[in-house]
XYZ file of C-alpha atoms in Angstrom:
735
model
C 9.770 -0.393 -46.223
C 8.133 -2.338 -43.619
C 8.571 0.399 -41.056
C 7.473 3.084 -43.290
C 4.195 0.843 -44.360
C 3.748 0.369 -40.183
C 4.038 4.350 -39.963
C 1.564 4.885 -42.002
C -1.179 2.434 -41.125
C -0.389 3.730 -37.558
C -1.176 7.601 -38.992
C -4.363 6.003 -40.794
C -5.602 4.784 -38.139
C -4.930 7.888 -36.121
C -6.758 9.224 -38.567
C -9.859 7.795 -38.339
C -10.083 7.784 -34.415
C -9.882 11.506 -34.566
C -12.467 11.522 -37.203
C -14.917 8.807 -35.411
C -14.270 10.992 -31.810
C -14.923 13.890 -33.237
C -17.735 13.302 -35.751
C -20.971 15.626 -34.236
C -23.812 13.193 -33.123
C -26.783 13.861 -31.604
C -27.150 12.593 -28.071
C -29.180 9.684 -28.550
C -27.191 8.735 -30.956
C -24.584 9.128 -28.580
C -25.825 7.080 -25.866
C -26.516 4.433 -27.937
C -23.317 4.017 -29.343
C -21.646 4.102 -25.174
C -23.941 1.473 -24.820
C -22.726 -0.664 -27.441
C -19.493 -0.090 -26.008
C -20.500 -0.990 -22.481
C -22.050 -3.920 -23.808
C -19.566 -5.328 -26.384
C -16.737 -4.625 -23.183
C -18.799 -6.451 -20.930
C -19.032 -9.262 -23.590
C -15.735 -9.950 -24.259
C -14.498 -9.261 -20.641
C -17.245 -12.381 -19.819
C -16.374 -14.399 -22.833
C -12.803 -13.977 -24.014
C -9.134 -14.106 -22.652
C -8.019 -12.286 -19.881
C -5.257 -11.560 -22.209
C -4.146 -11.047 -25.633
C -6.633 -9.624 -28.659
C -9.738 -9.508 -27.081
C -8.536 -7.521 -24.106
C -6.579 -5.029 -26.602
C -10.219 -4.912 -28.401
C -12.067 -3.675 -25.328
C -9.417 -1.609 -24.050
C -9.537 0.420 -27.152
C -13.495 0.902 -27.511
C -13.547 2.191 -24.214
C -10.676 4.598 -25.008
C -13.125 5.999 -27.780
C -15.271 6.574 -25.378
C -13.281 8.076 -22.975
C -11.804 10.566 -25.783
C -15.461 11.592 -26.661
C -15.532 12.521 -23.747
C -12.549 14.677 -23.059
C -13.643 16.256 -26.557
C -17.047 17.525 -25.893
C -15.577 18.406 -22.291
C -13.269 20.528 -24.358
C -15.037 22.083 -26.279
C -18.745 22.029 -25.931
C -19.026 22.876 -21.872
C -16.065 24.974 -20.391
C -18.078 28.230 -18.735
C -17.186 31.022 -21.158
C -14.479 33.331 -19.378
C -16.519 36.803 -18.990
C -17.761 34.795 -15.936
C -15.093 34.773 -13.634
C -16.712 32.771 -11.213
C -17.727 30.254 -13.301
C -14.727 29.755 -15.488
C -12.879 29.279 -12.195
C -14.215 26.579 -10.946
C -15.183 25.071 -14.330
C -12.016 25.036 -14.913
C -10.209 23.920 -11.884
C -12.691 21.142 -12.074
C -11.551 20.430 -15.795
C -7.581 20.098 -15.129
C -8.689 17.006 -12.230
C -10.590 15.357 -14.967
C -7.822 16.035 -17.558
C -5.401 14.623 -14.918
C -7.512 12.174 -14.094
C -7.672 10.920 -18.237
C -3.945 10.934 -18.826
C -3.322 8.958 -15.729
C -5.585 6.945 -17.298
C -3.681 6.577 -20.603
C -0.246 6.323 -18.622
C -1.860 3.488 -16.441
C -3.028 1.602 -20.040
C 0.492 2.333 -21.254
C 1.288 0.845 -18.094
C -0.428 -2.677 -17.855
C -2.331 -3.296 -20.913
C 0.202 -5.920 -20.698
C 2.185 -7.388 -17.618
C 5.284 -9.606 -17.747
C 4.111 -12.984 -16.863
C 5.606 -14.406 -13.847
C 8.935 -15.712 -13.709
C 10.656 -18.705 -13.208
C 13.919 -18.850 -11.032
C 16.887 -19.595 -12.621
C 19.272 -21.883 -10.220
C 22.649 -20.766 -9.103
C 25.398 -22.990 -10.213
C 27.384 -24.612 -8.014
C 30.373 -22.838 -7.241
C 28.813 -19.385 -9.094
C 27.310 -18.934 -5.880
C 27.180 -14.847 -5.349
C 28.049 -13.756 -2.004
C 25.673 -11.613 -0.104
C 25.544 -8.503 2.352
C 22.044 -8.722 4.091
C 21.275 -5.556 5.574
C 18.707 -4.422 8.489
C 18.629 -0.203 8.928
C 16.959 0.236 12.263
C 16.277 3.823 13.492
C 13.490 3.002 16.870
C 12.446 -0.250 16.493
C 11.377 -2.703 19.472
C 14.678 -5.323 19.871
C 11.951 -8.542 19.483
C 10.921 -6.971 15.747
C 14.311 -6.919 15.237
C 15.590 -10.118 16.569
C 12.813 -11.733 14.883
C 13.615 -10.252 11.396
C 16.475 -11.173 11.918
C 16.394 -14.474 13.029
C 14.483 -14.798 10.116
C 17.770 -13.598 7.978
C 20.056 -15.993 9.382
C 17.990 -18.660 8.615
C 18.139 -18.070 4.400
C 18.100 -21.322 2.530
C 22.494 -20.174 1.177
C 25.361 -21.387 1.858
C 26.427 -20.110 5.317
C 29.792 -18.907 3.870
C 28.380 -16.819 1.325
C 26.407 -14.835 3.353
C 26.294 -11.721 6.357
C 23.411 -10.278 8.164
C 23.821 -7.087 8.992
C 22.102 -5.157 11.698
C 22.471 -0.838 10.588
C 21.318 0.795 13.841
C 20.943 3.843 13.667
C 19.434 4.466 17.562
C 22.555 3.765 19.094
C 24.722 6.412 16.836
C 27.313 8.185 18.964
C 25.488 11.238 17.985
C 22.180 9.798 20.429
C 24.384 8.511 22.739
C 26.476 11.572 23.721
C 23.219 14.340 23.197
C 22.717 16.640 25.904
C 19.099 15.370 26.603
C 20.685 13.029 29.637
C 17.528 11.034 29.587
C 17.169 10.632 25.692
C 21.134 9.656 25.391
C 20.884 6.730 28.207
C 18.167 5.086 26.411
C 20.342 5.500 23.185
C 23.087 4.172 25.472
C 20.750 1.491 26.544
C 19.609 0.264 23.381
C 22.937 -0.023 21.692
C 23.892 -2.454 24.565
C 20.820 -4.676 24.185
C 20.707 -5.092 19.997
C 24.573 -5.706 20.577
C 23.705 -8.067 22.692
C 20.860 -9.488 20.930
C 22.941 -9.565 17.771
C 26.024 -11.513 19.446
C 23.843 -14.230 20.805
C 22.095 -15.004 17.245
C 25.570 -14.589 15.366
C 25.161 -11.328 13.073
C 26.960 -8.630 12.686
C 26.118 -4.992 14.346
C 26.813 -1.667 13.206
C 26.169 2.022 14.309
C 27.945 5.275 12.796
C 28.830 8.620 14.605
C 25.757 10.632 13.084
C 22.513 10.045 11.684
C 23.386 11.965 8.272
C 20.952 11.559 5.256
C 18.261 9.170 7.281
C 17.886 6.004 5.921
C 19.748 6.475 2.611
C 23.254 7.447 4.580
C 22.230 4.136 6.983
C 22.518 2.000 3.892
C 25.507 3.537 2.929
C 27.174 3.208 5.731
C 27.485 -0.494 5.705
C 28.234 -0.747 2.167
C 31.549 1.037 2.995
C 31.788 -1.511 6.039
C 30.890 -4.563 3.543
C 32.019 -6.535 0.952
C 29.480 -8.389 -0.306
C 28.945 -9.019 -4.541
C 25.340 -8.597 -4.127
C 23.312 -6.521 -0.992
C 20.051 -7.646 0.097
C 18.036 -5.130 1.616
C 14.991 -5.455 4.610
C 13.392 -3.467 6.517
C 13.316 -3.783 10.453
C 9.388 -5.233 10.036
C 10.161 -6.797 7.146
C 11.053 -11.023 8.287
C 12.423 -12.598 4.940
C 11.308 -16.320 4.068
C 13.629 -19.202 3.590
C 13.684 -19.081 -0.032
C 14.384 -15.411 -1.050
C 17.679 -15.919 -2.740
C 16.585 -18.612 -4.560
C 14.445 -17.032 -5.388
C 16.083 -13.397 -6.395
C 19.672 -14.708 -6.840
C 19.830 -16.495 -10.143
C 19.009 -13.445 -12.241
C 22.086 -11.816 -11.506
C 24.096 -14.450 -13.047
C 21.808 -14.384 -16.242
C 21.619 -10.406 -16.554
C 25.169 -8.540 -16.566
C 24.153 -5.095 -16.164
C 21.178 -5.664 -13.549
C 20.981 -3.972 -10.782
C 18.085 -4.755 -9.147
C 15.084 -7.833 -8.289
C 12.244 -6.353 -6.224
C 9.737 -8.460 -4.874
C 6.204 -7.629 -3.052
C 5.909 -6.009 0.336
C 3.840 -8.427 1.536
C 2.139 -7.798 4.912
C 0.698 -10.241 7.738
C -1.525 -7.466 9.671
C -4.410 -5.071 8.015
C -3.757 -1.507 7.194
C -6.329 0.924 8.716
C -8.990 0.714 6.471
C -8.918 -2.602 6.094
C -8.838 -3.065 10.170
C -11.534 -0.794 10.278
C -14.047 -1.743 7.399
C -12.984 -5.714 8.213
C -12.290 -6.549 4.682
C -8.354 -7.600 5.380
C -10.049 -11.516 4.942
C -11.095 -11.754 1.758
C -10.376 -8.170 -0.105
C -7.262 -7.547 -1.884
C -5.438 -4.714 -0.161
C -4.166 -1.622 -1.601
C -0.165 -2.402 -1.414
C -1.368 -5.719 -3.820
C -2.541 -3.317 -6.871
C 0.791 -1.683 -7.009
C 3.052 -5.008 -6.200
C 0.556 -7.467 -8.148
C 0.234 -5.586 -11.509
C 1.451 -2.403 -11.578
C 5.346 -3.044 -11.206
C 4.615 -6.012 -12.935
C 3.703 -3.585 -16.288
C 7.117 -1.365 -14.805
C 8.471 -4.560 -15.602
C 7.570 -5.153 -18.938
C 9.388 -1.292 -19.805
C 12.077 -1.960 -17.890
C 11.120 0.686 -15.369
C 10.286 -1.570 -12.046
C 11.758 0.334 -9.992
C 13.501 0.394 -6.064
C 10.815 -0.209 -3.058
C 13.388 0.407 -0.096
C 13.009 -3.233 1.295
C 12.765 -7.060 0.045
C 14.776 -6.421 -2.720
C 18.514 -7.004 -3.757
C 21.088 -4.972 -5.222
C 24.044 -5.351 -7.542
C 26.805 -3.753 -5.584
C 28.953 -2.945 -8.691
C 25.935 -0.666 -9.814
C 25.662 1.362 -6.669
C 29.847 1.784 -6.793
C 28.653 3.841 -9.937
C 25.812 6.203 -7.611
C 28.263 6.295 -4.892
C 25.776 3.693 -3.292
C 22.092 5.060 -1.935
C 20.833 8.498 -3.681
C 19.964 10.510 -0.296
C 18.908 14.023 -1.390
C 14.714 12.969 -1.277
C 13.363 11.023 0.863
C 12.463 8.389 -0.951
C 16.174 6.990 -1.617
C 14.743 3.396 -3.050
C 13.340 4.828 -6.136
C 15.590 7.253 -6.470
C 18.134 5.652 -6.857
C 16.496 3.158 -9.096
C 15.844 6.751 -10.905
C 19.332 6.878 -10.891
C 21.021 3.835 -12.224
C 18.246 3.219 -15.178
C 19.442 6.448 -16.598
C 23.002 4.917 -16.934
C 21.762 1.775 -18.753
C 21.366 -0.054 -15.377
C 18.731 -2.877 -15.744
C 15.856 -3.845 -13.014
C 13.724 -7.189 -13.141
C 10.572 -7.300 -10.360
C 9.688 -11.277 -8.690
C 5.766 -11.462 -8.282
C 6.070 -13.530 -5.341
C 5.478 -12.329 -1.927
C 9.340 -13.213 -0.190
C 8.622 -11.371 3.098
C 6.182 -10.626 5.524
C 6.508 -7.145 6.983
C 3.853 -4.946 8.885
C 1.307 -2.420 7.639
C 0.869 1.165 10.334
C -2.260 0.385 12.724
C -3.492 3.864 13.140
C -4.941 6.055 10.642
C -3.099 8.727 11.849
C 0.319 6.523 11.421
C -1.081 5.137 7.717
C -1.378 8.866 7.011
C 2.012 10.187 8.307
C 3.971 6.678 5.817
C 1.682 8.629 2.989
C 2.628 11.780 3.060
C 6.228 10.702 3.306
C 5.720 8.857 -0.296
C 3.658 11.514 -1.772
C 6.304 14.369 -0.598
C 9.718 11.924 -1.689
C 7.667 12.188 -5.244
C 7.378 15.199 -5.639
C 11.177 16.144 -5.059
C 11.797 13.666 -7.473
C 9.912 15.277 -9.902
C 11.217 18.685 -8.889
C 14.842 17.512 -7.978
C 15.427 14.737 -11.259
C 12.872 15.766 -13.404
C 11.934 11.992 -15.082
C 10.279 12.864 -18.624
C 13.162 14.793 -19.343
C 16.029 13.052 -17.450
C 19.057 11.965 -19.676
C 19.731 8.267 -20.464
C 16.139 7.022 -19.886
C 13.998 5.299 -22.380
C 11.078 7.010 -23.927
C 9.137 3.756 -22.310
C 10.933 4.429 -18.635
C 10.095 8.318 -19.213
C 6.368 7.339 -19.394
C 6.290 5.181 -16.547
C 8.068 6.878 -14.431
C 6.254 9.951 -15.194
C 3.339 7.376 -14.103
C 4.888 6.353 -10.834
C 5.408 9.931 -9.720
C 2.596 12.290 -10.891
C 0.365 9.311 -9.301
C 0.916 11.554 -5.954
C -0.814 14.532 -6.997
C -4.031 12.526 -6.329
C -5.311 15.015 -4.021
C -6.228 17.782 -5.986
C -8.811 16.295 -8.585
C -9.918 13.518 -5.798
C -10.923 16.854 -3.542
C -12.533 19.075 -6.932
C -15.002 15.781 -7.352
C -16.154 16.288 -3.823
C -16.214 20.069 -3.118
C -17.841 20.606 -7.089
C -21.038 19.580 -7.065
C -21.362 21.981 -3.627
C -20.710 25.695 -5.237
C -23.945 24.462 -8.160
C -26.255 23.647 -5.019
C -25.301 26.310 -2.909
C -24.095 29.404 -5.063
C -26.111 28.238 -8.358
C -22.664 28.394 -10.189
C -22.517 26.789 -13.160
C -19.740 24.554 -13.267
C -20.874 22.732 -16.822
C -22.137 24.730 -19.290
C -24.628 21.826 -20.709
C -27.813 20.567 -19.980
C -28.922 18.030 -17.810
C -29.239 15.209 -20.118
C -26.166 16.252 -21.784
C -23.979 16.025 -18.640
C -25.991 12.435 -17.853
C -25.408 10.695 -21.392
C -21.771 11.949 -21.557
C -20.325 11.487 -17.826
C -22.604 7.776 -17.655
C -20.816 6.712 -20.293
C -17.984 7.099 -19.227
C -17.908 6.539 -15.933
C -19.077 3.510 -17.675
C -16.704 2.883 -19.123
C -14.187 4.278 -17.007
C -15.229 1.352 -14.428
C -15.394 -1.338 -16.948
C -11.271 -0.373 -18.001
C -10.157 -0.044 -14.948
C -12.322 -3.569 -13.898
C -9.924 -4.762 -16.922
C -6.425 -3.260 -15.448
C -7.361 -4.497 -11.842
C -10.270 -6.369 -11.225
C -8.436 -8.869 -8.881
C -6.705 -6.729 -7.071
C -8.652 -3.441 -6.288
C -12.032 -3.765 -6.394
C -14.810 -1.446 -8.214
C -14.710 1.809 -5.858
C -12.232 0.827 -3.425
C -9.332 3.347 -4.799
C -12.063 6.510 -4.213
C -12.310 6.036 -1.306
C -8.168 5.037 -0.463
C -7.437 8.408 -2.599
C -10.539 10.205 -0.139
C -9.100 9.400 2.754
C -5.554 10.461 2.387
C -6.576 13.777 0.087
C -7.220 15.948 2.756
C -3.910 15.477 4.762
C -1.637 14.592 1.588
C -2.876 18.129 -0.516
C -1.312 20.594 1.477
C 1.934 18.049 2.589
C 2.189 18.316 -1.899
C 1.797 22.105 -1.968
C 4.264 22.334 0.943
C 6.925 20.258 -0.714
C 6.276 21.584 -3.807
C 7.343 24.848 -3.117
C 9.978 24.351 -0.738
C 10.824 20.596 -1.479
C 13.971 20.898 0.661
C 11.295 20.526 3.782
C 10.349 16.939 4.174
C 12.516 14.858 6.319
C 12.482 11.707 6.541
C 10.423 10.216 9.458
C 10.166 6.352 10.776
C 6.488 5.016 10.659
C 5.232 3.454 13.403
C 4.506 -0.304 13.661
C 3.121 -2.914 16.360
C 1.029 -0.481 17.721
C -1.852 -1.666 20.248
C -5.222 0.270 20.966
C -6.845 -0.633 23.741
C -10.109 1.159 22.958
C -12.257 1.909 20.118
C -11.902 6.145 19.446
C -12.126 8.160 16.861
C -8.525 8.990 14.969
C -6.932 12.324 16.997
C -7.018 13.234 12.102
C -10.654 11.994 11.902
C -12.379 15.357 12.609
C -12.465 16.704 9.661
C -13.961 13.739 7.923
C -17.308 14.155 10.375
C -17.525 18.009 9.158
C -17.221 17.271 5.740
C -19.924 14.511 5.475
C -22.012 17.358 7.443
C -21.421 19.108 4.347
C -22.222 16.873 2.206
C -24.970 16.360 4.326
C -26.882 19.623 4.269
C -26.262 19.435 0.042
C -28.174 16.555 -0.033
C -31.625 18.668 1.553
C -30.710 21.801 -0.314
C -30.900 19.617 -3.450
C -33.884 18.707 -2.068
C -35.577 22.229 -1.467
C -34.600 23.373 -4.995
C -35.927 20.065 -6.520
C -39.042 21.652 -4.908
C -38.254 25.238 -5.404
C -37.104 25.325 -9.234
C -38.757 22.414 -10.694
C -37.254 24.218 -14.428
C -33.647 22.991 -13.152
C -35.191 19.111 -12.022
C -32.716 18.318 -14.883
C -29.604 19.368 -13.834
C -30.178 19.920 -9.798
C -30.616 16.324 -10.113
C -27.807 15.264 -12.185
C -25.391 17.352 -9.722
C -26.958 15.752 -6.969
C -26.400 12.409 -7.494
C -23.080 13.618 -8.195
C -23.255 14.505 -4.608
C -25.294 11.721 -3.193
C -22.403 9.304 -4.564
C -19.702 11.226 -2.561
C -22.164 10.747 0.237
C -21.383 7.080 0.178
C -18.053 8.116 -0.317
C -17.507 10.669 2.746
C -20.116 7.826 4.732
C -17.512 4.505 4.014
C -14.180 7.376 5.340
C -16.680 7.416 8.772
C -15.928 3.811 9.166
C -12.237 3.969 8.332
C -11.503 6.935 11.115
C -13.131 5.406 13.820
C -10.854 2.886 15.041
C -11.727 -0.535 15.860
C -9.914 -1.589 19.071
C -6.917 -3.882 18.368
C -4.849 -4.955 21.763
C -2.999 -8.145 19.521
C 0.638 -6.475 19.124
C 1.391 -9.754 16.723
C -1.116 -11.378 13.915
C -1.849 -15.173 13.787
C -0.939 -16.920 10.991
C -1.955 -20.322 10.338
C 0.744 -23.199 10.755
C 0.101 -26.841 10.897
C 3.310 -27.888 12.167
C 3.596 -31.049 14.285
C 5.858 -30.139 17.633
C 6.053 -31.973 20.589
C 4.389 -30.192 23.821
C 6.305 -30.766 26.806
C 5.091 -30.414 30.698
C 6.869 -31.662 33.306
C 9.025 -33.093 31.275
C 6.426 -35.735 29.912
C 5.901 -34.747 25.811
C 2.601 -35.020 24.073
C 2.577 -35.002 20.252
C 0.831 -32.251 19.165
C -0.642 -29.894 16.020
C 0.815 -25.904 15.958
C -2.573 -24.885 14.143
C -1.245 -21.224 14.116
C 0.967 -18.819 15.920
C 2.979 -15.403 16.015
C 5.162 -13.571 17.490
C 3.581 -13.596 20.636
C 2.618 -17.470 20.853
C 0.662 -19.801 19.404
C -2.454 -22.262 19.433
C -1.250 -26.324 19.753
C -4.064 -28.836 19.394
C -2.962 -31.993 21.030
C -3.874 -35.522 19.072
C -6.336 -37.111 19.816
C -5.356 -39.975 20.595
C -3.152 -37.904 23.760
C -5.024 -37.387 27.218
C -3.689 -34.491 28.963
C -2.870 -33.382 32.128
C -4.838 -30.529 34.276
C -3.618 -27.663 32.961
C -3.412 -24.598 34.653
C -3.257 -20.610 33.707
C 0.765 -19.811 33.570
C 1.931 -22.972 32.978
C 5.604 -23.362 32.050
C 5.915 -25.707 29.530
C 8.301 -26.275 25.824
C 7.569 -26.782 22.764
C 10.247 -28.879 20.747
C 10.089 -28.491 16.836
C 11.514 -29.807 14.140
C 13.136 -25.893 12.656
C 13.003 -25.696 8.731
C 16.413 -24.061 8.633
C 19.104 -26.593 8.955
C 21.420 -24.357 11.426
C 18.941 -23.545 14.053
C 21.024 -25.583 17.235
C 18.379 -25.470 18.833
C 15.027 -27.120 18.759
C 13.021 -26.166 21.809
C 11.219 -23.152 22.675
C 9.844 -21.596 26.182
C 5.971 -21.728 25.944
C 4.058 -20.136 28.840
C 0.729 -21.332 29.055
C -2.658 -18.652 28.734
C -5.602 -21.109 28.185
C -7.401 -24.409 27.255
C -10.391 -24.602 25.035
C -12.717 -27.668 22.885
C -13.646 -27.163 19.906
C -15.436 -29.098 17.449
C -11.511 -30.565 16.991
C -10.849 -31.487 20.227
C -8.790 -29.220 22.648
C -7.106 -26.574 21.796
C -4.022 -24.842 23.978
C -2.942 -21.023 23.396
C 0.103 -20.015 24.996
C 2.733 -17.421 24.720
C 6.312 -18.050 23.384
C 8.665 -17.024 26.158
C 11.983 -16.886 25.158
C 15.343 -16.372 27.274
C 17.580 -15.826 24.907
C 18.492 -14.288 21.853
C 18.419 -18.193 19.563
C 14.619 -18.626 20.673
C 13.747 -16.419 18.287
C 15.276 -17.837 15.377
C 13.122 -20.670 16.444
C 10.147 -18.458 15.998
C 11.153 -17.030 13.096
C 11.350 -20.224 12.058
C 8.173 -21.280 12.830
C 6.597 -17.869 11.836
C 8.616 -16.969 8.571
C 9.975 -19.349 7.052
C 7.560 -20.912 4.356
C 6.609 -18.482 1.251
C 3.838 -20.666 0.340
C 1.728 -19.731 2.863
C 1.392 -15.956 1.821
C 1.912 -16.812 -2.005
C -1.840 -19.000 -0.907
C -3.321 -16.235 1.226
C -2.575 -13.688 -1.100
C -3.928 -15.928 -4.107
C -7.226 -16.225 -1.723
C -7.774 -12.962 -2.025
C -7.093 -11.808 -5.302
C -10.750 -12.448 -6.878
C -12.742 -10.460 -9.317
C -16.078 -9.533 -7.977
C -17.219 -7.761 -11.472
C -18.650 -3.528 -11.573
C -21.987 -4.285 -10.477
C -21.182 -6.799 -7.506
C -18.496 -4.662 -6.591
C -20.624 -2.077 -6.738
C -23.385 -3.461 -4.699
C -20.601 -4.265 -2.255
C -19.562 -0.913 -1.861
C -23.262 0.554 -1.586
C -23.448 -2.276 1.440
C -20.485 -1.096 3.337
C -20.507 2.376 3.082
C -24.233 2.367 4.502
C -22.545 0.153 7.669
C -19.619 1.941 8.376
C -21.712 5.753 8.039
C -24.105 3.704 10.887
C -20.824 2.885 12.604
C -18.733 5.620 12.304
C -21.722 8.677 13.552
C -22.261 5.856 16.698
C -18.517 6.242 17.443
C -18.836 9.707 17.130
C -22.013 10.098 19.323
C -19.467 7.607 21.898
C -17.074 10.769 21.498
C -19.719 13.269 22.643
C -20.264 11.631 25.075
C -17.130 11.205 26.528
C -16.517 14.747 25.813
C -19.133 16.251 27.776
C -18.486 13.607 30.577
C -14.669 15.360 30.849
C -16.500 19.278 30.841
C -18.720 17.814 33.863
C -15.455 16.037 35.684
C -13.761 19.933 35.753
C -16.331 21.528 36.079
C -17.004 19.971 39.163
C -13.402 19.416 40.130
C -13.247 23.498 41.484
C -15.765 22.771 43.710
C -13.877 20.036 45.224
C -11.405 21.697 45.647
C -12.962 24.543 47.314
């Protein structure tokens, strides 16, 4: 009876909502109602708690305005089909908008009430599961691998209950015996070098005969040679903190049918947008929206999925699927989908327990995102999550959200080019007056911004999502079309990490962004010209011109993103504040390690210490107490590079000079051991500026980055002219 009453109330509420959405009211009345809703949402956001009923009321009010906009767009604005040119472009734009609205509603379902932070359950003595730690590798630098392996070996867990494995796909028999003798020799040397590192560190080295099924095949080969109850997976550039297993293992002892505990991918270096816009230190990273809020929302519906690294997986569950899935190039999400459909469960722990590296260059960034997008489209084509047998309705919706998200390039590019069809060709993409367009679209956009801020405010600032989508859309759309046509075509490519940029320059794939910006500027000039020559169409021209101006702001900011800043540092510094002794010529000087990276550190002698004269290149030693008890040494070779004074005294900069594998254990203990430092840095950036301040911030950044990008283009043009001049002079010199 109670269920019938609830169903009846929902039916009545739905009818009331439909009535209100379709209620014919005047344009002025709609504008007033929209403004009231916006003010109500602002009041609820300002004075109400961030969770609970007030949040739901605000989101419900916003949903009503969005649905009124959808009703208006569907019933009143589409050009007649008899006007084929207008209808074609207008309908393509309409499809893009409806996709965006659909994804907004999926997002509301996923993250309207995300799972709160979990507390790790204890691991009872005598019930400590055996764990195999896999570090799959393909072509990564041996020093980077040594650091990650060292961090894994230092995990706080009984030493007889875990084994660290390097799974080397760069030194397979296939590569060592290939016909290209140079590449074969490189593979052989790599295998010998990595075996030496593993022997010195005390971990296991494993390779295989052939490079089959990419990363999934490599992991499955590791499963065949190991026997742990649980399997931890870390990418080659993802160094775990000491408490990784203590924060994750206990969940498997509490829940029998648990196949996955996933943790965030936390990065200690900026992605190309953050580095080139210089926002890494104060603005949330792109991945924080996914790992900070979306995965928690998925976790509420038992849909948090495997992200390929920083995760702990149940071997029993993998046995049901014959290991990690390898049909698509995103083996992680594919494996999670299959296990969820078989009744296994997952958990997401929102605490950064690894420190990883993001792509440094814009080209590498696009390459990584293309692989993700194509892999998710393969999952959509091969597995069809909405129809996947065994999934709950909630899981179907969650996997729909995760896969369909990657279709964003289509609406993003439609929003970019649609105003141009009106400004350049006078195509009527909207069958509405300027006043109608302004009233409905303005309230819709304001409500949309407020809803996004309600959901993601601390994790994604206003307009940053639009910028990230725009810089990816140009290259991802062809990649998506390719995989939709031929889903078996994409192959797994390893993302380059630890790259350096000796000089600032425009990205090698940045030229299209300058061309698009130029076209948008021409459209701005056309807007002004048409306002002067067609005053009778001023209302529509102003509205469409404002739309184009918004696109100019986004496109101008993108010029800064593709204008690569110089970056000569391979490793990135983190604050440390660890006590140490700096040993020079067998004399020990008490000091503190202020900050450091995988390459070196800055050491500050204590205030009462008198230091001898220091020379560049002078050898020294750093002695400090490691946090991990199983590291048998405490002294690290150190080469002094500089000595400067600041307000706090002398600061000595130097490079680590490891000459044996165990030295990497000390470096990793120094840099990666403490998860609290990552949590603290993460929280320091999670600040919500609000819609207004966030918009002002974006406009300021966009204006500055437009100028910076254009200045890079001028420098590039001068360089091209100089190269052309030299090319012309070269034959004359030879003559």
